[in-house]
GROMACS .gro file of C-alpha atoms in nm:
model
  450
    1MET     CA    1   0.081   2.152  -5.439
    2ARG     CA    2   0.081   2.359  -5.120
    3GLN     CA    3  -0.302   2.370  -5.118
    4TRP     CA    4  -0.313   1.992  -5.165
    5ILE     CA    5  -0.078   1.940  -4.867
    6GLN     CA    6  -0.283   2.179  -4.653
    7ARG     CA    7  -0.602   1.995  -4.751
    8LEU     CA    8  -0.440   1.661  -4.664
    9ARG     CA    9  -0.325   1.795  -4.326
   10GLY     CA   10  -0.676   1.920  -4.259
   11GLN     CA   11  -0.826   1.582  -4.341
   12ALA     CA   12  -0.569   1.404  -4.123
   13MET     CA   13  -0.641   1.634  -3.827
   14ALA     CA   14  -1.013   1.576  -3.872
   15ILE     CA   15  -0.962   1.199  -3.862
   16VAL     CA   16  -0.743   1.225  -3.548
   17TRP     CA   17  -1.005   1.444  -3.382
   18MET     CA   18  -1.284   1.201  -3.473
   19VAL     CA   19  -1.084   0.910  -3.326
   20LEU     CA   20  -1.018   1.107  -3.007
   21CYS     CA   21  -1.385   1.201  -2.977
   22VAL     CA   22  -1.483   0.835  -3.005
   23ILE     CA   23  -1.233   0.697  -2.755
   24LEU     CA   24  -1.282   0.985  -2.514
   25ALA     CA   25  -1.657   0.937  -2.510
   26PRO     CA   26  -1.769   0.857  -2.155
   27GLY     CA   27  -1.732   0.492  -2.068
   28PHE     CA   28  -1.590   0.380  -2.404
   29VAL     CA   29  -1.264   0.192  -2.346
   30ASP     CA   30  -1.268   0.158  -1.968
   31ALA     CA   31  -1.603  -0.019  -1.973
   32GLN     CA   32  -1.502  -0.243  -2.263
   33VAL     CA   33  -1.177  -0.357  -2.102
   34THR     CA   34  -1.290  -0.414  -1.746
   35ALA     CA   35  -1.606  -0.595  -1.858
   36ARG     CA   36  -1.389  -0.852  -2.039
   37VAL     CA   37  -1.151  -0.933  -1.752
   38LYS     CA   38  -1.211  -1.283  -1.614
   39GLU     CA   39  -1.114  -1.318  -1.249
   40SER     CA   40  -1.064  -1.650  -1.070
   41ALA     CA   41  -0.844  -1.813  -0.805
   42LEU     CA   42  -0.692  -2.156  -0.749
   43GLU     CA   43  -0.742  -2.349  -0.427
   44ASN     CA   44  -0.387  -2.254  -0.319
   45GLY     CA   45  -0.478  -1.886  -0.330
   46LEU     CA   46  -0.318  -1.785  -0.662
   47LYS     CA   47  -0.529  -1.504  -0.809
   48ILE     CA   48  -0.577  -1.509  -1.187
   49LEU     CA   49  -0.682  -1.228  -1.421
   50LEU     CA   50  -0.733  -1.318  -1.788
   51LEU     CA   51  -0.805  -1.069  -2.068
   52GLU     CA   52  -0.846  -1.191  -2.423
   53GLU     CA   53  -0.714  -0.954  -2.694
   54HIS     CA   54  -0.726  -1.117  -3.038
   55LYS     CA   55  -0.603  -0.824  -3.250
   56ALA     CA   56  -0.257  -0.985  -3.283
   57PRO     CA   57  -0.122  -1.342  -3.223
   58VAL     CA   58   0.077  -1.243  -2.913
   59VAL     CA   59   0.037  -1.302  -2.543
   60THR     CA   60   0.200  -1.155  -2.232
   61ILE     CA   61   0.223  -1.346  -1.906
   62HIS     CA   62   0.284  -1.157  -1.580
   63VAL     CA   63   0.342  -1.298  -1.232
   64TRP     CA   64   0.348  -1.027  -0.966
   65TYR     CA   65   0.427  -1.089  -0.599
   66ARG     CA   66   0.285  -0.870  -0.323
   67VAL     CA   67   0.628  -0.784  -0.185
   68GLY     CA   68   0.863  -0.488  -0.229
   69ALA     CA   69   1.079  -0.249  -0.030
   70ARG     CA   70   0.772  -0.176   0.186
   71ASN     CA   71   0.800  -0.528   0.334
   72GLU     CA   72   1.170  -0.505   0.427
   73GLN     CA   73   1.315  -0.453   0.772
   74PRO     CA   74   1.596  -0.207   0.863
   75GLY     CA   75   1.929  -0.382   0.818
   76THR     CA   76   1.810  -0.602   0.533
   77THR     CA   77   1.689  -0.343   0.283
   78GLY     CA   78   1.732  -0.439  -0.082
   79LEU     CA   79   1.614  -0.799  -0.029
   80SER     CA   80   1.323  -0.769  -0.274
   81HIS     CA   81   1.545  -0.631  -0.548
   82LEU     CA   82   1.827  -0.882  -0.495
   83LEU     CA   83   1.576  -1.169  -0.498
   84GLU     CA   84   1.442  -1.036  -0.828
   85HIS     CA   85   1.795  -1.075  -0.970
   86MET     CA   86   1.824  -1.427  -0.827
   87MET     CA   87   1.501  -1.537  -0.996
   88PHE     CA   88   1.704  -1.558  -1.319
   89LYS     CA   89   1.985  -1.765  -1.164
   90GLY     CA   90   1.845  -2.113  -1.192
   91THR     CA   91   1.610  -2.362  -1.033
   92SER     CA   92   1.646  -2.726  -0.941
   93THR     CA   93   1.514  -2.812  -1.289
   94LEU     CA   94   1.660  -2.529  -1.501
   95GLY     CA   95   2.026  -2.435  -1.463
   96PRO     CA   96   2.170  -2.085  -1.404
   97GLY     CA   97   2.114  -1.844  -1.691
   98LEU     CA   98   1.882  -2.081  -1.877
   99PHE     CA   99   1.556  -1.900  -1.798
  100SER     CA  100   1.613  -1.598  -2.025
  101ARG     CA  101   1.802  -1.811  -2.277
  102THR     CA  102   1.500  -2.040  -2.311
  103ILE     CA  103   1.271  -1.739  -2.358
  104LYS     CA  104   1.493  -1.591  -2.630
  105LYS     CA  105   1.536  -1.928  -2.801
  106ASN     CA  106   1.158  -1.937  -2.840
  107GLY     CA  107   1.137  -1.584  -2.976
  108GLY     CA  108   1.011  -1.419  -2.659
  109ARG     CA  109   1.130  -1.142  -2.431
  110ASP     CA  110   1.129  -1.127  -2.052
  111ASN     CA  111   1.221  -0.895  -1.770
  112ALA     CA  112   1.131  -0.798  -1.413
  113PHE     CA  113   1.097  -0.493  -1.190
  114THR     CA  114   1.087  -0.418  -0.819
  115SER     CA  115   0.905  -0.129  -0.652
  116GLU     CA  116   0.814  -0.023  -0.301
  117ASP     CA  117   0.495  -0.234  -0.318
  118TYR     CA  118   0.556  -0.525  -0.556
  119THR     CA  119   0.792  -0.737  -0.761
  120GLY     CA  120   0.679  -0.828  -1.111
  121TYR     CA  121   0.799  -1.073  -1.376
  122PHE     CA  122   0.679  -1.103  -1.735
  123GLU     CA  123   0.727  -1.282  -2.065
  124THR     CA  124   0.583  -1.183  -2.402
  125PHE     CA  125   0.556  -1.449  -2.673
  126ALA     CA  126   0.382  -1.554  -2.988
  127SER     CA  127   0.054  -1.687  -2.854
  128ASP     CA  128   0.136  -2.052  -2.929
  129ARG     CA  129   0.417  -2.038  -2.664
  130VAL     CA  130   0.200  -1.937  -2.369
  131GLU     CA  131   0.234  -2.280  -2.205
  132LEU     CA  132   0.614  -2.248  -2.194
  133ALA     CA  133   0.588  -1.926  -1.991
  134LEU     CA  134   0.343  -2.083  -1.746
  135LYS     CA  135   0.575  -2.381  -1.698
  136LEU     CA  136   0.882  -2.160  -1.636
  137GLU     CA  137   0.706  -1.922  -1.395
  138ALA     CA  138   0.552  -2.206  -1.194
  139ASP     CA  139   0.894  -2.369  -1.169
  140ARG     CA  140   1.071  -2.064  -1.027
  141MET     CA  141   0.785  -1.984  -0.790
  142ARG     CA  142   0.897  -2.279  -0.574
  143ASN     CA  143   1.220  -2.437  -0.701
  144LEU     CA  144   1.472  -2.152  -0.691
  145LEU     CA  145   1.831  -2.265  -0.628
  146LEU     CA  146   1.967  -1.958  -0.443
  147ASP     CA  147   2.324  -2.077  -0.484
  148SER     CA  148   2.571  -1.903  -0.249
  149LYS     CA  149   2.825  -1.825  -0.523
  150GLU     CA  150   2.554  -1.680  -0.746
  151ILE     CA  151   2.427  -1.468  -0.455
  152ASP     CA  152   2.774  -1.326  -0.385
  153SER     CA  153   2.821  -1.249  -0.753
  154GLU     CA  154   2.481  -1.084  -0.788
  155LYS     CA  155   2.531  -0.873  -0.474
  156LYS     CA  156   2.832  -0.716  -0.645
  157VAL     CA  157   2.619  -0.647  -0.954
  158VAL     CA  158   2.354  -0.476  -0.741
  159MET     CA  159   2.612  -0.275  -0.545
  160GLU     CA  160   2.757  -0.149  -0.873
  161GLU     CA  161   2.405  -0.068  -0.991
  162ARG     CA  162   2.356   0.141  -0.677
  163ARG     CA  163   2.689   0.320  -0.730
  164LEU     CA  164   2.598   0.410  -1.088
  165ARG     CA  165   2.233   0.507  -1.031
  166THR     CA  166   2.244   0.668  -0.685
  167GLU     CA  167   2.592   0.724  -0.538
  168ASP     CA  168   2.722   0.886  -0.859
  169GLU     CA  169   2.393   1.056  -0.953
  170PRO     CA  170   2.347   1.369  -0.736
  171ILE     CA  171   1.977   1.414  -0.819
  172SER     CA  172   1.895   1.051  -0.737
  173ALA     CA  173   2.093   1.078  -0.416
  174LEU     CA  174   1.903   1.396  -0.323
  175ARG     CA  175   1.566   1.231  -0.382
  176GLU     CA  176   1.672   0.935  -0.168
  177VAL     CA  177   1.760   1.155   0.131
  178MET     CA  178   1.444   1.362   0.082
  179GLU     CA  179   1.226   1.050   0.102
  180ALA     CA  180   1.422   0.919   0.400
  181ALA     CA  181   1.347   1.244   0.582
  182ALA     CA  182   0.982   1.272   0.468
  183PHE     CA  183   0.897   0.927   0.610
  184GLN     CA  184   0.999   0.864   0.968
  185ALA     CA  185   0.790   0.558   1.061
  186HIS     CA  186   0.685   0.407   0.727
  187PRO     CA  187   0.918   0.184   0.520
  188TYR     CA  188   0.870   0.408   0.214
  189ARG     CA  189   1.173   0.583   0.365
  190GLN     CA  190   1.389   0.291   0.247
  191PRO     CA  191   1.532   0.288  -0.107
  192VAL     CA  192   1.410   0.004  -0.328
  193ILE     CA  193   1.765  -0.092  -0.419
  194GLY     CA  194   1.860  -0.091  -0.049
  195TRP     CA  195   2.126   0.089   0.149
  196MET     CA  196   2.480  -0.006   0.044
  197SER     CA  197   2.582  -0.156   0.379
  198ASP     CA  198   2.260  -0.360   0.390
  199ILE     CA  199   2.315  -0.505   0.042
  200GLU     CA  200   2.670  -0.599   0.133
  201GLY     CA  201   2.551  -0.775   0.449
  202LEU     CA  202   2.269  -0.981   0.298
  203ALA     CA  203   2.319  -1.356   0.349
  204ARG     CA  204   2.177  -1.662   0.174
  205GLU     CA  205   1.965  -1.730   0.482
  206ASP     CA  206   1.798  -1.388   0.441
  207LEU     CA  207   1.706  -1.465   0.081
  208VAL     CA  208   1.579  -1.818   0.156
  209ARG     CA  209   1.360  -1.690   0.439
  210TYR     CA  210   1.228  -1.404   0.223
  211TYR     CA  211   1.161  -1.635  -0.074
  212ASN     CA  212   0.977  -1.889   0.139
  213THR     CA  213   0.770  -1.617   0.307
  214TYR     CA  214   0.660  -1.412   0.006
  215TYR     CA  215   0.697  -1.629  -0.307
  216VAL     CA  216   0.392  -1.843  -0.243
  217PRO     CA  217   0.081  -1.868  -0.464
  218ASN     CA  218  -0.143  -1.700  -0.207
  219ASN     CA  219   0.080  -1.390  -0.227
  220ALA     CA  220   0.088  -1.369  -0.607
  221VAL     CA  221  -0.132  -1.269  -0.898
  222LEU     CA  222  -0.106  -1.416  -1.249
  223ILE     CA  223  -0.219  -1.192  -1.533
  224VAL     CA  224  -0.238  -1.307  -1.895
  225VAL     CA  225  -0.343  -1.072  -2.176
  226GLY     CA  226  -0.349  -1.156  -2.545
  227ASP     CA  227  -0.459  -1.407  -2.803
  228PHE     CA  228  -0.586  -1.716  -2.617
  229LYS     CA  229  -0.907  -1.884  -2.508
  230SER     CA  230  -0.967  -1.837  -2.136
  231ASP     CA  231  -1.129  -2.174  -2.069
  232GLU     CA  232  -0.841  -2.364  -2.231
  233LEU     CA  233  -0.574  -2.148  -2.068
  234LEU     CA  234  -0.725  -2.185  -1.722
  235LEU     CA  235  -0.680  -2.563  -1.746
  236LYS     CA  236  -0.310  -2.517  -1.825
  237ILE     CA  237  -0.268  -2.267  -1.540
  238ARG     CA  238  -0.423  -2.518  -1.303
  239GLN     CA  239  -0.191  -2.791  -1.437
  240TYR     CA  240   0.129  -2.596  -1.364
  241PHE     CA  241   0.040  -2.377  -1.064
  242GLY     CA  242  -0.227  -2.588  -0.895
  243VAL     CA  243   0.025  -2.838  -0.758
  244ILE     CA  244   0.215  -2.570  -0.563
  245PRO     CA  245   0.106  -2.578  -0.199
  246ARG     CA  246  -0.045  -2.275  -0.032
  247GLY     CA  247   0.200  -2.095   0.198
  248VAL     CA  248   0.163  -1.934   0.537
  249GLU     CA  249   0.006  -1.589   0.499
  250PRO     CA  250   0.288  -1.330   0.483
  251PRO     CA  251   0.301  -1.077   0.768
  252ALA     CA  252   0.109  -0.754   0.716
  253VAL     CA  253   0.284  -0.417   0.708
  254ARG     CA  254   0.143  -0.229   1.004
  255ALA     CA  255   0.354   0.088   0.994
  256VAL     CA  256   0.156   0.411   0.958
  257GLU     CA  257   0.330   0.739   0.890
  258PRO     CA  258   0.219   0.996   1.152
  259GLU     CA  259   0.093   1.336   1.042
  260GLN     CA  260   0.378   1.576   0.967
  261ARG     CA  261   0.357   1.886   1.186
  262GLY     CA  262   0.622   2.116   1.049
  263GLU     CA  263   0.848   2.167   0.750
  264ARG     CA  264   1.158   1.949   0.732
  265LYS     CA  265   1.457   2.083   0.546
  266LEU     CA  266   1.789   1.923   0.471
  267PHE     CA  267   2.097   1.988   0.262
  268LEU     CA  268   2.310   1.738   0.075
  269LYS     CA  269   2.669   1.830  -0.010
  270LYS     CA  270   2.786   1.629  -0.307
  271GLU     CA  271   3.007   1.657  -0.613
  272ALA     CA  272   2.787   1.825  -0.873
  273GLU     CA  273   2.780   2.117  -1.115
  274LEU     CA  274   2.463   2.298  -1.004
  275PRO     CA  275   2.228   2.319  -0.706
  276PHE     CA  276   1.900   2.127  -0.718
  277VAL     CA  277   1.579   2.161  -0.518
  278PHE     CA  278   1.345   1.871  -0.435
  279MET     CA  279   1.032   1.905  -0.226
  280GLY     CA  280   0.775   1.642  -0.131
  281TYR     CA  281   0.430   1.683   0.025
  282HIS     CA  282   0.247   1.400   0.201
  283VAL     CA  283  -0.074   1.317   0.012
  284PRO     CA  284  -0.330   1.034   0.009
  285ASN     CA  285  -0.311   0.755  -0.248
  286LEU     CA  286  -0.569   0.629  -0.500
  287LYS     CA  287  -0.790   0.486  -0.224
  288HIS     CA  288  -0.885   0.840  -0.113
  289PRO     CA  289  -1.151   1.041  -0.302
  290ASP     CA  290  -0.912   1.337  -0.333
  291ASN     CA  291  -0.679   1.133  -0.554
  292PHE     CA  292  -0.847   1.246  -0.877
  293ALA     CA  293  -0.810   1.616  -0.798
  294LEU     CA  294  -0.446   1.562  -0.696
  295GLU     CA  295  -0.384   1.379  -1.025
  296VAL     CA  296  -0.520   1.673  -1.228
  297LEU     CA  297  -0.338   1.925  -1.010
  298ALA     CA  298  -0.008   1.742  -1.064
  299TYR     CA  299  -0.062   1.759  -1.440
  300ILE     CA  300  -0.142   2.132  -1.436
  301LEU     CA  301   0.165   2.207  -1.225
  302SER     CA  302   0.417   1.967  -1.373
  303GLY     CA  303   0.280   1.773  -1.670
  304GLY     CA  304   0.551   1.865  -1.920
  305LYS     CA  305   0.696   2.181  -2.075
  306SER     CA  306   0.358   2.352  -2.112
  307ALA     CA  307   0.275   2.302  -1.743
  308ARG     CA  308   0.283   2.592  -1.499
  309ILE     CA  309   0.607   2.512  -1.315
  310TYR     CA  310   0.816   2.456  -1.628
  311LYS     CA  311   0.674   2.764  -1.803
  312SER     CA  312   0.728   2.986  -1.499
  313LEU     CA  313   1.069   2.871  -1.375
  314VAL     CA  314   1.235   2.782  -1.708
  315TYR     CA  315   1.080   3.010  -1.974
  316GLU     CA  316   0.953   3.319  -1.792
  317LYS     CA  317   1.175   3.369  -1.485
  318GLN     CA  318   1.475   3.175  -1.623
  319LEU     CA  319   1.559   3.042  -1.279
  320ALA     CA  320   1.585   2.673  -1.369
  321LEU     CA  321   1.731   2.457  -1.644
  322PHE     CA  322   1.442   2.213  -1.606
  323ALA     CA  323   1.162   2.155  -1.360
  324GLY     CA  324   0.883   1.907  -1.298
  325GLY     CA  325   0.705   1.688  -1.050
  326GLY     CA  326   0.427   1.433  -1.021
  327TYR     CA  327   0.193   1.248  -0.791
  328GLU     CA  328   0.275   0.903  -0.653
  329ARG     CA  329  -0.085   0.791  -0.667
  330GLU     CA  330  -0.055   0.416  -0.732
  331SER     CA  331   0.087   0.300  -0.400
  332ILE     CA  332  -0.050   0.079  -0.125
  333ASP     CA  333  -0.005   0.344   0.143
  334PRO     CA  334  -0.016   0.726   0.121
  335ASN     CA  335   0.288   0.865  -0.056
  336LEU     CA  336   0.434   1.194  -0.183
  337PHE     CA  337   0.354   1.475  -0.425
  338PRO     CA  338   0.706   1.574  -0.537
  339LEU     CA  339   0.819   1.889  -0.719
  340TYR     CA  340   1.172   1.968  -0.832
  341ALA     CA  341   1.392   2.208  -1.029
  342SER     CA  342   1.754   2.232  -1.141
  343VAL     CA  343   1.896   2.574  -1.058
  344MET     CA  344   2.015   2.786  -1.351
  345PRO     CA  345   2.381   2.906  -1.332
  346GLY     CA  346   2.389   3.246  -1.157
  347LYS     CA  347   2.065   3.178  -0.968
  348THR     CA  348   2.020   3.041  -0.618
  349ALA     CA  349   1.835   2.749  -0.463
  350GLU     CA  350   1.646   2.998  -0.247
  351GLU     CA  351   1.510   3.175  -0.555
  352VAL     CA  352   1.400   2.844  -0.709
  353GLU     CA  353   1.235   2.723  -0.390
  354ALA     CA  354   1.047   3.052  -0.361
  355ALA     CA  355   0.932   3.027  -0.724
  356LEU     CA  356   0.806   2.669  -0.674
  357THR     CA  357   0.618   2.780  -0.364
  358ALA     CA  358   0.472   3.079  -0.551
  359GLU     CA  359   0.317   2.851  -0.814
  360ILE     CA  360   0.149   2.646  -0.541
  361GLU     CA  361   0.017   2.959  -0.371
  362ARG     CA  362  -0.115   3.080  -0.707
  363VAL     CA  363  -0.330   2.766  -0.736
  364LYS     CA  364  -0.465   2.824  -0.386
  365ASN     CA  365  -0.555   3.188  -0.451
  366GLU     CA  366  -0.662   3.193  -0.818
  367SER     CA  367  -0.919   2.961  -0.973
  368ILE     CA  368  -0.784   2.746  -1.259
  369PRO     CA  369  -0.940   2.870  -1.588
  370ASP     CA  370  -1.192   2.628  -1.742
  371ARG     CA  371  -0.990   2.591  -2.061
  372GLU     CA  372  -0.670   2.496  -1.873
  373LEU     CA  373  -0.859   2.249  -1.655
  374GLN     CA  374  -1.033   2.083  -1.951
  375LYS     CA  375  -0.705   2.059  -2.145
  376ALA     CA  376  -0.539   1.881  -1.851
  377LYS     CA  377  -0.830   1.641  -1.809
  378ASN     CA  378  -0.834   1.562  -2.182
  379GLN     CA  379  -0.460   1.493  -2.188
  380ILE     CA  380  -0.473   1.273  -1.877
  381GLU     CA  381  -0.761   1.079  -2.028
  382ALA     CA  382  -0.587   1.039  -2.364
  383GLY     CA  383  -0.268   0.923  -2.191
  384PHE     CA  384  -0.463   0.669  -1.988
  385LEU     CA  385  -0.639   0.530  -2.295
  386PHE     CA  386  -0.338   0.531  -2.526
  387GLY     CA  387  -0.151   0.347  -2.247
  388GLN     CA  388  -0.376   0.051  -2.321
  389ASP     CA  389  -0.255   0.013  -2.678
  390SER     CA  390  -0.051  -0.303  -2.616
  391VAL     CA  391  -0.109  -0.631  -2.438
  392PHE     CA  392   0.192  -0.559  -2.218
  393ASN     CA  393   0.059  -0.222  -2.099
  394LEU     CA  394  -0.286  -0.368  -2.035
  395ALA     CA  395  -0.136  -0.646  -1.823
  396ARG     CA  396   0.088  -0.406  -1.633
  397GLN     CA  397  -0.198  -0.167  -1.551
  398LEU     CA  398  -0.421  -0.453  -1.436
  399ALA     CA  399  -0.143  -0.596  -1.221
  400GLU     CA  400  -0.050  -0.264  -1.061
  401TYR     CA  401  -0.408  -0.179  -0.970
  402GLU     CA  402  -0.467  -0.530  -0.839
  403ILE     CA  403  -0.165  -0.508  -0.608
  404VAL     CA  404  -0.225  -0.161  -0.467
  405ALA     CA  405  -0.605  -0.145  -0.446
  406GLY     CA  406  -0.776  -0.425  -0.640
  407TRP     CA  407  -0.800  -0.422  -1.019
  408ARG     CA  408  -1.156  -0.291  -1.020
  409ALA     CA  409  -1.025   0.042  -0.886
  410TRP     CA  410  -0.915   0.090  -1.247
  411GLU     CA  411  -1.279   0.146  -1.345
  412ALA     CA  412  -1.306   0.456  -1.127
  413TYR     CA  413  -1.017   0.644  -1.290
  414LEU     CA  414  -1.180   0.813  -1.589
  415PRO     CA  415  -1.512   0.902  -1.420
  416GLY     CA  416  -1.310   1.043  -1.130
  417ILE     CA  417  -1.088   1.255  -1.354
  418ARG     CA  418  -1.387   1.383  -1.555
  419ALA     CA  419  -1.564   1.497  -1.236
  420VAL     CA  420  -1.278   1.717  -1.104
  421THR     CA  421  -1.365   2.087  -1.076
  422ALA     CA  422  -1.156   2.401  -1.032
  423ALA     CA  423  -1.286   2.425  -0.675
  424ASP     CA  424  -1.157   2.071  -0.608
  425LEU     CA  425  -0.808   2.176  -0.718
  426GLN     CA  426  -0.803   2.475  -0.484
  427ARG     CA  427  -0.933   2.264  -0.197
  428VAL     CA  428  -0.670   1.988  -0.228
  429ALA     CA  429  -0.393   2.244  -0.277
  430LYS     CA  430  -0.497   2.421   0.045
  431THR     CA  431  -0.535   2.091   0.230
  432TYR     CA  432  -0.215   1.909   0.134
  433LEU     CA  433   0.036   2.151  -0.024
  434THR     CA  434   0.120   2.340   0.293
  435PRO     CA  435   0.465   2.428   0.429
  436GLU     CA  436   0.394   2.225   0.744
  437ASN     CA  437   0.337   1.913   0.534
  438ARG     CA  438   0.648   1.924   0.316
  439THR     CA  439   1.009   1.817   0.317
  440VAL     CA  440   1.258   2.026   0.119
  441ALA     CA  441   1.596   1.889   0.012
  442VAL     CA  442   1.864   2.111  -0.143
  443LEU     CA  443   2.170   1.987  -0.327
  444ILE     CA  444   2.481   2.194  -0.252
  445PRO     CA  445   2.746   2.124  -0.519
  446THR     CA  446   3.102   2.058  -0.410
  447LYS     CA  447   3.414   2.046  -0.622
  448SER     CA  448   3.549   1.707  -0.722
  449LYS     CA  449   3.867   1.599  -0.549
  450PRO     CA  450   4.178   1.630  -0.770
   0.00000   0.00000   0.00000
């Protein structure tokens, strides 16, 4: 029995390996997907990306607007996020609360999300309901009610959301102050949800102006992925969206973050159990050729429990309860390369900060072994390909790339990752991960008031 199980396991592993070899072969999935995307635009400027996927009778419809916290002005932060909430509060043709109810009644699901660079909306349906989603999205692109009572009610919802996710979450609060210190000129210093006093002060006039400025077809992209015929669907898209007039071009974001010329360090005193260390380095985004090396470096340093930082700080030195990081690559403007760790009881924030810094210095001074580099590249590649296993994920990846750099930038990802060398990793570490280029934020726990 045991031999039979072992034989079965061996056969299963062989099959998994064969599948991985096929999909990781150079140019396999990336070339197939991008070659099938059909790009077009309506006369009013609405950009359209269609990708037929007939493996299941489902379809996902995304409408993403090129507006996020990056477009907000001091004093009115949180507008993008509050407007996202209001998009579900009724139009002149569909009453409050009826949008999501109509979706559910037809067996679909819907949601939305706001980031620094964009606001996205989506519905996923059985493929025979695609026209309903087009009709609903076209309607709320121009006919939003923005009722004053609904706005006041939703502001309270958002303020409570901020209390729960930031004010009462010490780590989130620490990251927020770290980013506010790291960026001095660029609006990436502003939280997506907005500052509390700004949310409270937002008026209906602010939302109307924002909606009329940014929710126009020439500032949006429509992505549909799933079981449909492109020629037939394009006619329906033109029927519902083609009648919406083109808007005035939204103002460009001109802010450029100046080069940082010295370490910034700050401390946040807040009710918490343990200290926490957050550090962020300014790095280029996906438009820069160094982005591929930074992506691999982030994985080697902080890509899970087998990555260098977790192994060193948590397992070997036992300085941290958990540790990690990442690389904010998919953003319109250059962003951060953050690293973090939760300090173990009995240890200090200084010890943890020194250990994080030591791992960065190790990369600068010791070449990454070939086996470790290849493992990281394989896992990044597998994650990228497996992320395309649903129509929703395909649409989301297309939309995100389109907003931040143009969807064809997607094609460069796998060749770029495959070409990274150990020397590239050392070079980008020496170039960007320097003390002069980082902001360090330390959480100092305080006792709760009785």
